[in-house]
Short mmCIF file of C-alpha atoms in Angstrom, two decimals:
data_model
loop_
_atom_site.label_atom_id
_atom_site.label_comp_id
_atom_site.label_asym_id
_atom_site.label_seq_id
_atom_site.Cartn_x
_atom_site.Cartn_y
_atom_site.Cartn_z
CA UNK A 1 11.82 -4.31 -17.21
CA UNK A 2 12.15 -7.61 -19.26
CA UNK A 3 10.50 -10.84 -18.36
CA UNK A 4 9.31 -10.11 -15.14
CA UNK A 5 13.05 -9.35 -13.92
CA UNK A 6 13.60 -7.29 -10.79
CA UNK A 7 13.19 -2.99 -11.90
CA UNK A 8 15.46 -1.16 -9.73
CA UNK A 9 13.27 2.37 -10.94
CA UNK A 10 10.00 0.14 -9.49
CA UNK A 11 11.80 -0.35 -6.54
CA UNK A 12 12.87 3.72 -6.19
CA UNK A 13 9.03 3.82 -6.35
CA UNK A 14 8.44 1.85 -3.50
CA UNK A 15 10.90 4.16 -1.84
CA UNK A 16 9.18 7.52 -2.45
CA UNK A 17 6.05 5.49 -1.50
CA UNK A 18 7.14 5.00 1.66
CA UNK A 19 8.33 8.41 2.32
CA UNK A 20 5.38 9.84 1.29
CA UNK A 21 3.91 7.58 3.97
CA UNK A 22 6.54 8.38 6.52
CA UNK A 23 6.05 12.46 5.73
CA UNK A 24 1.93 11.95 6.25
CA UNK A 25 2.53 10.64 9.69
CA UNK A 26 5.10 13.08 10.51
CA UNK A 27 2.08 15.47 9.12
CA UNK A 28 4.10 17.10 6.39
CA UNK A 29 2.47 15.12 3.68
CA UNK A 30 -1.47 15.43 3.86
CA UNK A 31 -2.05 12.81 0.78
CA UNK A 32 1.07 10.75 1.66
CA UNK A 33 -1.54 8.35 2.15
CA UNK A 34 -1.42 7.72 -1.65
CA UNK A 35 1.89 5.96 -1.59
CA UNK A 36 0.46 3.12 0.45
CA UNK A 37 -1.74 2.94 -3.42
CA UNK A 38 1.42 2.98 -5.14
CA UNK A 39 2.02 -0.14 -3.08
CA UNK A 40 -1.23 -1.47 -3.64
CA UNK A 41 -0.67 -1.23 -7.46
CA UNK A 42 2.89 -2.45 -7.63
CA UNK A 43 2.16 -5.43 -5.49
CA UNK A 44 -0.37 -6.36 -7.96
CA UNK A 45 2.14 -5.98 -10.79
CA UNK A 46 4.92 -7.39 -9.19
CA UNK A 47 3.12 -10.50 -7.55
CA UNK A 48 1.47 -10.95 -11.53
CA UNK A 49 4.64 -11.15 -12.58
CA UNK A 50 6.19 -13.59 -10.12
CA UNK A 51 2.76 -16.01 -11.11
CA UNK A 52 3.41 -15.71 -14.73
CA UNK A 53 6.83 -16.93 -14.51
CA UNK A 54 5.52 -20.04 -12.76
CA UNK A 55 2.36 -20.50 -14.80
CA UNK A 56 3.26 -23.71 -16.39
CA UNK A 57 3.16 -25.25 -13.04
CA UNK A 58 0.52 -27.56 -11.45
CA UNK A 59 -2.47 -25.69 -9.61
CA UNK A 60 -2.05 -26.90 -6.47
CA UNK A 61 2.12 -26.22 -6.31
CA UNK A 62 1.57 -23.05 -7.83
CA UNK A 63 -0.73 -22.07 -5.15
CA UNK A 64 1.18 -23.41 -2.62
CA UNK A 65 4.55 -21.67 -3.77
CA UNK A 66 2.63 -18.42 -4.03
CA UNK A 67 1.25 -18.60 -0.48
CA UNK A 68 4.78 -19.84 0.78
CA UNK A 69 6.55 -17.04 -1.54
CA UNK A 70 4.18 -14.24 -0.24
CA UNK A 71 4.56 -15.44 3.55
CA UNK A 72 8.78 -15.38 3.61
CA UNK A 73 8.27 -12.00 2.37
CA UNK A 74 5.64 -10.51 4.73
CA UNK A 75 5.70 -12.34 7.60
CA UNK A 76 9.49 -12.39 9.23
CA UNK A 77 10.08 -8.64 10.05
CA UNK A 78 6.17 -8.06 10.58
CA UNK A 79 6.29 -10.53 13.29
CA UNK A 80 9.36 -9.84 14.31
CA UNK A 81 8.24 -6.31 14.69
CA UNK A 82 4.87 -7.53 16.93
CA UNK A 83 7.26 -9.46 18.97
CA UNK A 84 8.98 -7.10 20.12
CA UNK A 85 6.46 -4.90 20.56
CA UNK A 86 5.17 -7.60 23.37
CA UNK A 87 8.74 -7.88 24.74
CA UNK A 88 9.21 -4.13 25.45
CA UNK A 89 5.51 -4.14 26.98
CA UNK A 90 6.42 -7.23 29.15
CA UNK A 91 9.44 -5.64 30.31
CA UNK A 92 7.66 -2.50 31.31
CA UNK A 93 5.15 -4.08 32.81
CA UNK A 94 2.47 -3.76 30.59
CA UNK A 95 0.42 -6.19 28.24
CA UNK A 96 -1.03 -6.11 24.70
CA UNK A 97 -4.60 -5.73 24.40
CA UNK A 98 -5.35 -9.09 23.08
CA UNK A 99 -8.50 -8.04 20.14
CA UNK A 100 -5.82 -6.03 18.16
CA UNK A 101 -2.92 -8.53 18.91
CA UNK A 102 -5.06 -11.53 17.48
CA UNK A 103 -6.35 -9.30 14.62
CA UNK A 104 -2.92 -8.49 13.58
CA UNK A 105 -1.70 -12.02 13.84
CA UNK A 106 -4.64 -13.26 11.46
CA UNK A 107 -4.59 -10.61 9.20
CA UNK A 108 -7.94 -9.16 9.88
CA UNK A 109 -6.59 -6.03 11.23
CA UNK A 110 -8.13 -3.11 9.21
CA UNK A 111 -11.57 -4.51 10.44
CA UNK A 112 -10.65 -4.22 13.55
CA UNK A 113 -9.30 -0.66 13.24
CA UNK A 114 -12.63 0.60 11.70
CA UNK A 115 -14.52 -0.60 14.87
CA UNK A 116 -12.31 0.29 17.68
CA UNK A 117 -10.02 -2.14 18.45
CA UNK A 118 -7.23 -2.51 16.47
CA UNK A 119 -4.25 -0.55 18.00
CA UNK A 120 -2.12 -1.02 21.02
CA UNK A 121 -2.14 2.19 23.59
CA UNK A 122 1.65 1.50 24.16
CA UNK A 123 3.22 0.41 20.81
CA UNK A 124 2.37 1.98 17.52
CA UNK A 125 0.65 -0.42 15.47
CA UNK A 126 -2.25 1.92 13.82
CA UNK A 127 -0.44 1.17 9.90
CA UNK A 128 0.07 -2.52 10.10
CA UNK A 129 -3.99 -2.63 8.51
CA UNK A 130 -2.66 -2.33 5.36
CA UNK A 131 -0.52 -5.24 5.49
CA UNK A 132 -3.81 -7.14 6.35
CA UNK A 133 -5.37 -5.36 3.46
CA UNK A 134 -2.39 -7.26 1.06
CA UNK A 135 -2.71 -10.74 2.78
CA UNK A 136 -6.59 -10.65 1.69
CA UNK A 137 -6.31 -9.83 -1.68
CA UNK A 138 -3.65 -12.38 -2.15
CA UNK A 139 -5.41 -14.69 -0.32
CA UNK A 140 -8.14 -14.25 -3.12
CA UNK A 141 -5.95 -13.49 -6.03
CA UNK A 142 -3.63 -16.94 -5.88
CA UNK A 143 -6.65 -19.01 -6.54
CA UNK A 144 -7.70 -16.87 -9.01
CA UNK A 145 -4.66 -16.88 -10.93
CA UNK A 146 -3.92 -20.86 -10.30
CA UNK A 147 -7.46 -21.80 -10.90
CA UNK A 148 -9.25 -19.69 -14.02
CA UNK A 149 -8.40 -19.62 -17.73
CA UNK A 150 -6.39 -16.53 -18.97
CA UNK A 151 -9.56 -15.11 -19.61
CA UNK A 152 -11.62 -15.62 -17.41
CA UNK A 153 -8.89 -14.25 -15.15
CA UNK A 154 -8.77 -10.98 -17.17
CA UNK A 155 -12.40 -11.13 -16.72
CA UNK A 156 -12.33 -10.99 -12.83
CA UNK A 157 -9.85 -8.55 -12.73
CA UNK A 158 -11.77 -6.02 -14.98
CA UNK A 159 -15.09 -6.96 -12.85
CA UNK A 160 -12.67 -5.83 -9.91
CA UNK A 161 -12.37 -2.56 -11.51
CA UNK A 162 -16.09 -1.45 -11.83
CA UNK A 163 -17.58 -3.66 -9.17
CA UNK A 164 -14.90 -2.19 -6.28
CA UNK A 165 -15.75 1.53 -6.82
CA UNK A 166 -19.53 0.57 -7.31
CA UNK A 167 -18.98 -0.88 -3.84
CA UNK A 168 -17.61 2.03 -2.51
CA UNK A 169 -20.98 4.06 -3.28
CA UNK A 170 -22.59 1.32 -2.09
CA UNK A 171 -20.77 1.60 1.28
CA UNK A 172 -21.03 5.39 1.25
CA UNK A 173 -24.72 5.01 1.38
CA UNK A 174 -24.75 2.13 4.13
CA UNK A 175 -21.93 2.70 6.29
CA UNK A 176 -23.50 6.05 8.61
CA UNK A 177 -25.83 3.95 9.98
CA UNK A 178 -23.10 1.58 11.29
CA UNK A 179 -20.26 3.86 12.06
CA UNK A 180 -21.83 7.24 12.46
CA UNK A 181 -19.78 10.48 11.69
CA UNK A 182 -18.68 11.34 8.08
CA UNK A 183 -14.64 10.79 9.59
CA UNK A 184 -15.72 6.82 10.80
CA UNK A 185 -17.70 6.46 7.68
CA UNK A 186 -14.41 7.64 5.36
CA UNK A 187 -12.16 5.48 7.32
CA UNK A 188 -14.14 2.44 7.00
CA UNK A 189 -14.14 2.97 3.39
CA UNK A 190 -10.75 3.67 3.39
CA UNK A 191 -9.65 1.23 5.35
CA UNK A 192 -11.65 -2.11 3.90
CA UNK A 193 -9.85 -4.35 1.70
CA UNK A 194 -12.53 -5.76 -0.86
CA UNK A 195 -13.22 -1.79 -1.60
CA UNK A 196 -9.74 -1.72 -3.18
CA UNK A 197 -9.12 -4.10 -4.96
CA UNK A 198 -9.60 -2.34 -8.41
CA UNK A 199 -5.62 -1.05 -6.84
CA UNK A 200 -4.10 -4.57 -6.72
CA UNK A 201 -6.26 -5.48 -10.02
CA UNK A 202 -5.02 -2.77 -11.56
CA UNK A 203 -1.41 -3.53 -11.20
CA UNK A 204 -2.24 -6.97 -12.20
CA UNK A 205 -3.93 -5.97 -15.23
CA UNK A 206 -0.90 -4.03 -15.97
CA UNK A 207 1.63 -6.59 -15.65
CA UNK A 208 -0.80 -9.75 -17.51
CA UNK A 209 -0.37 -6.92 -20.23
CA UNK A 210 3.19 -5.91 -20.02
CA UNK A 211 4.23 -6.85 -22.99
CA UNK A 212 1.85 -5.38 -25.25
CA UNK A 213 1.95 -1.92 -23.61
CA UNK A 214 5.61 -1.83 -23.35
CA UNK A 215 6.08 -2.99 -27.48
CA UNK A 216 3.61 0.00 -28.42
CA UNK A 217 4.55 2.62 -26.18
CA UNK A 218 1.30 2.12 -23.89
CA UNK A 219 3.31 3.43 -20.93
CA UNK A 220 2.49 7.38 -22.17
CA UNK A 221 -0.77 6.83 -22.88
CA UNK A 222 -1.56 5.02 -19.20
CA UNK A 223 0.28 8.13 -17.84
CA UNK A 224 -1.53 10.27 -19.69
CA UNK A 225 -5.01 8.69 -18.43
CA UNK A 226 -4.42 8.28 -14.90
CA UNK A 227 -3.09 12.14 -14.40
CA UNK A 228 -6.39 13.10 -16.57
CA UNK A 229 -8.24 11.16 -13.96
CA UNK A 230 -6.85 12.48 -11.09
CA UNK A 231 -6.73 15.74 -12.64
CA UNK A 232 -10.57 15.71 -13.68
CA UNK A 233 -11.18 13.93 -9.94
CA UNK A 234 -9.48 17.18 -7.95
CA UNK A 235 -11.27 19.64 -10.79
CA UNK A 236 -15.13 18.59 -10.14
CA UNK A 237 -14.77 17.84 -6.23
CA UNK A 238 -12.77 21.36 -5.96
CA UNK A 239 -16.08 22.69 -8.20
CA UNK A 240 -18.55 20.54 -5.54
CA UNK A 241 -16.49 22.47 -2.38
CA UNK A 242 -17.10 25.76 -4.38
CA UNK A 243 -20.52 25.85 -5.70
CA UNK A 244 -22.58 22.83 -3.93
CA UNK A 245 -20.80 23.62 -0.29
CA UNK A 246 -19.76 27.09 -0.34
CA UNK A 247 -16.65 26.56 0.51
CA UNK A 248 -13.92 29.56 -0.33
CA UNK A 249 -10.01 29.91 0.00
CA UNK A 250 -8.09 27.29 0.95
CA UNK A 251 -11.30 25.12 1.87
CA UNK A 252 -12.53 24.91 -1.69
CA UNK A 253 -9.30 22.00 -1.99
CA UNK A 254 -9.96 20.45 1.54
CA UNK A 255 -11.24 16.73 1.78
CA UNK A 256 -9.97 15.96 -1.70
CA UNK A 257 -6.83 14.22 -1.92
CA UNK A 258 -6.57 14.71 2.76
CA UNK A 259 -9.38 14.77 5.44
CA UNK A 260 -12.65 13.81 5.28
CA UNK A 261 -12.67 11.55 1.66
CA UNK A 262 -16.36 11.01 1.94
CA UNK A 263 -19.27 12.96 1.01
CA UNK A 264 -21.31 13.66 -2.51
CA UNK A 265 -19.48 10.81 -3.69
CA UNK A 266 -15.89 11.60 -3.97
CA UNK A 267 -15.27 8.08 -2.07
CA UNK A 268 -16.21 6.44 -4.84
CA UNK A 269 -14.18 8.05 -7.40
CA UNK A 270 -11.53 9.31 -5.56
CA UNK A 271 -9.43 5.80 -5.00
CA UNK A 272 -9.88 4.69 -8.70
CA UNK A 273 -8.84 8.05 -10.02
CA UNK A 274 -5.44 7.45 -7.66
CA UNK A 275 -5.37 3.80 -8.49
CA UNK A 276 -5.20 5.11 -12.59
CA UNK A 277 -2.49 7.62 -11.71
CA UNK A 278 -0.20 5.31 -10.23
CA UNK A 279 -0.58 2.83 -12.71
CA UNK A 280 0.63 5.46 -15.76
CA UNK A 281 3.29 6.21 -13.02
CA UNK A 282 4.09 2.48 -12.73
CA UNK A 283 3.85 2.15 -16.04
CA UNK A 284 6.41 4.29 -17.42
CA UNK A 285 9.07 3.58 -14.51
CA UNK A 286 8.84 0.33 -15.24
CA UNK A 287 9.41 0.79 -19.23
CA UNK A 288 12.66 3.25 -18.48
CA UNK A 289 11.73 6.13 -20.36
CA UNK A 290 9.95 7.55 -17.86
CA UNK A 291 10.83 11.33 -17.78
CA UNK A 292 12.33 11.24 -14.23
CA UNK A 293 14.31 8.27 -15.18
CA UNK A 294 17.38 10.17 -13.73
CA UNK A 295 15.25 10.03 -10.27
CA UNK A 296 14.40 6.75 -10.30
CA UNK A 297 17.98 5.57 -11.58
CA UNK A 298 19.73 6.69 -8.36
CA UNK A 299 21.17 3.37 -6.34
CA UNK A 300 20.29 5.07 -3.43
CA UNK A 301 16.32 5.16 -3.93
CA UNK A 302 16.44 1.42 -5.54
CA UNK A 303 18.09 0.33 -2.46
CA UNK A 304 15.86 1.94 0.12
CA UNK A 305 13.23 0.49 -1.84
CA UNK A 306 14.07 -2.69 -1.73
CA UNK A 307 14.04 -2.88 2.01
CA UNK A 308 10.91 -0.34 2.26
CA UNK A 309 8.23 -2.88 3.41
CA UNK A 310 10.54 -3.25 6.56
CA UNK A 311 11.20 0.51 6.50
CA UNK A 312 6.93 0.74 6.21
CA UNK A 313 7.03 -1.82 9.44
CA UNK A 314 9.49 0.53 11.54
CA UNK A 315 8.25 4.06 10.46
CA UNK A 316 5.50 4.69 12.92
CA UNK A 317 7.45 3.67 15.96
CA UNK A 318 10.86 5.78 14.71
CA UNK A 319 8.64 8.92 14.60
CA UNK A 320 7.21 7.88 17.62
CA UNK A 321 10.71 7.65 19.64
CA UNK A 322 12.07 10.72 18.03
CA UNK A 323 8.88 13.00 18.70
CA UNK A 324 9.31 12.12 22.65
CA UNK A 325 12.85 12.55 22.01
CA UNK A 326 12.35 16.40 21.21
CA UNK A 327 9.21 17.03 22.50
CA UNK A 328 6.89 17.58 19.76
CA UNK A 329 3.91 15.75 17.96
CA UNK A 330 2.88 15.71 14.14
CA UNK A 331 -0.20 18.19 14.80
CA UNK A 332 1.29 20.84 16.81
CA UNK A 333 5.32 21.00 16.54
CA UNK A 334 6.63 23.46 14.28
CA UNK A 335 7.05 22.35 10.30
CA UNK A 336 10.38 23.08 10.62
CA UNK A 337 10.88 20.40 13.64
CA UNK A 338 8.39 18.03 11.80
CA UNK A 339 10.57 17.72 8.47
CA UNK A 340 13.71 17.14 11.03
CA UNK A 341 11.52 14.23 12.26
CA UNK A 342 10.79 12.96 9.25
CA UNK A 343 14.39 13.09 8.29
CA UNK A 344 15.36 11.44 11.15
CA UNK A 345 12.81 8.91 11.21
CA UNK A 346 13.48 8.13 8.08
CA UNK A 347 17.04 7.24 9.15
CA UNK A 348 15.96 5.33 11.68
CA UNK A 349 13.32 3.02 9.81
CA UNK A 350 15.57 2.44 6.28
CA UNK A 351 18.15 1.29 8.75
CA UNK A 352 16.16 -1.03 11.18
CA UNK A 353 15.00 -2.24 7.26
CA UNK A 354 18.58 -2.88 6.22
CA UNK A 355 19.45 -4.52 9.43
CA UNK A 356 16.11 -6.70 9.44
CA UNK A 357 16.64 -7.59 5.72
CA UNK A 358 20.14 -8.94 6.30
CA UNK A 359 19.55 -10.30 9.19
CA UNK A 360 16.31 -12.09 9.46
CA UNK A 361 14.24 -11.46 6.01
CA UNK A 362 17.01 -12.28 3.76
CA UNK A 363 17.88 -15.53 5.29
CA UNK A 364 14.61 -16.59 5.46
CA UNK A 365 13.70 -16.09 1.76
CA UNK A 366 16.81 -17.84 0.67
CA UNK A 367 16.20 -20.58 2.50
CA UNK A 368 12.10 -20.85 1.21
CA UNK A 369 13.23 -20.60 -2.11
CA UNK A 370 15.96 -23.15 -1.98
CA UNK A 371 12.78 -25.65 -0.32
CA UNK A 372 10.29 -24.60 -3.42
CA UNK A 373 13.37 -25.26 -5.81
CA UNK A 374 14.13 -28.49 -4.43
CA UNK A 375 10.07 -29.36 -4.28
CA UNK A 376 9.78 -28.81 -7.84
CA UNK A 377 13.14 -30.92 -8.71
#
């Protein structure tokens, strides 16, 4: 990856991200969750990238470009996607409830999820919080990046780093009063946006760095850190479940990387320890020497990655036509029918993706980019 260029390997990472995602909510995956991470760390690296390539611009029009750049990308196919989802209730006679339609049109959605109100009964909506969860950070990040010194930016970031997970225990001790049972309190975490960004920070961190990591090998060594992280995270919490809880069997690995991520502070390690990990992944992909280099290199995954933030949009309501297709659900269907639904709803989403890209998202970008050139002329 050379001067901020498009990676085709990042973008076959966005593509297993999404799958994991997709086999999670198909319930085939119980950490898929971490792919929407992988996100959170690539957007950070990618969206550093994109800034340092216009960083010789003035404040205000670099800020102004980012927000425009950012919106063309997000915006089309998620409203498109909330637009229809009004159209098909209309038709049928039914009406969105109007708290999570106006939180999901003003990006405050994951707030709204944690307390209640964020999802539609009749159109599946209960992912589109992390999309909110983006829009705030950037919303913080551009003036960040247009407005502080180099370092005083690096600064920030780094603050990110120690202050979000310090946060998070913060939180951990705060939250049962509001929210009340361990599952509300570990979804609130998980769920608020300012108690992650050490994932976008990281990525960003990454990428201000690229080119010093990538001349002296760094990738390995960031790879080699993250998966001790991770590794150490799963070894004391499986240690806690054993010898603190009394757990046995199969429980002594429960509410680690799946279920309850809350408790004897696990919430506040876990997300940094998977925020390291996928920035060693990142890391080497992006360097191409990555050991599954072969993986990533397939034109296949770096093309369903680089339509899978629409295929994220359309994933929850594909597995939610094909499940009352056959009759099933993600809890009690039979593994064997919930991998054909994932395949199938995989199908379904990359190609709504494709279709929306073309189409709508595509067209769109073009035409934003041809504006910003012409503004800057």
């Amino acid at each position: 990856m050379q001067g901020g260029t498009r990676s085709g390997e990042v973008d076959s990472l966005r593509c297993f991200a999404m799958l994991a995602v997709v086999a999670q909510h198909c319930g085939i995956l119980p950490f898929g969750w971490t792919g929407v991470w992988l996100f959170y760390v690539i957007s950070g690296f990618v969206v550093t990238l994109s800034l340092m390539r216009h960083g010789n611009d003035d404040k205000r029009q670099l800020l102004a470009s980012f927000y425009a750049r950012r919106s063309a990308r997000i915006i089309p196919v998620y409203a498109f996607y909330l637009l229809l989802g009004v159209t098909v209730l209309w038709a049928l006679g039914k009406t969105a409830e109007p708290g999570a339609l106006i939180s999901l049109l003003l990006f405050y959605n994951n707030f709204a999820m944690i307390f209640g109100f964020g999802e539609m009964q009749s159109w599946p909506v209960g992912h589109l919080w992390t999309i909110s969860v983006e829009m705030q950070f950037y919303a913080l990040y551009g003036f960040l990046f247009a407005y502080l010194s180099g370092k005083r930016l690096l600064q920030a970031l780094m603050a990110m780093l120690i202050l979000s997970p310090v946060a998070r225990g913060v939180a951990g001790m705060l939250a049962p009063e509001i929210l009340g049972s361990d599952l509300a309190v570990a979804y609130g975490i998980y769920a608020t946006s300012f108690l992650h960004f050490d994932s976008f920070a990281i990525g960003a961190l990454l990428a201000l760095n690229w080119s010093f990591v990538r001349d002296r090998g760094g990738e390995r060594l960031l790879f080699s850190i993250g998966t001790a992280a991770l590794g150490l995270y799963v070894l004391v919490y499986a240690g806690v479940n054993h010898f603190l809880l009394g757990r046995t069997g199969v429980d002594i690995v429960r509410d680690i990387l799946s279920g309850i991520m809350y408790g004897n502070g696990r919430e506040i390690w876990l997300y940094s320890a998977v925020a390291l990990f996928a920035c060693g992944v990142l890391a080497w992909t992006a360097a191409g020497t990555a050991p599954w280099r072969t993986l990533t290199g397939v034109r296949l995954f770096q093309r369903i990655g680089e339509v899978s933030y629409g295929a994220y949009i359309f994933h929850a309501l594909a597995i939610t036509l094909v499940f009352n297709l056959v009759g099933g659900d993600s809890e009690s269907s039979p593994v064997g029918l919930r991998i054909a639904v994932f395949v199938a709803a995989s199908l379904i989403a990359t190609g709504a993706a494709m279709l929306s890209f073309r189409y709508i998202e595509k067209p769109l970008i073009g035409k934003m980019n041809r504006a910003l050139t012409s503004a800057h002329a």
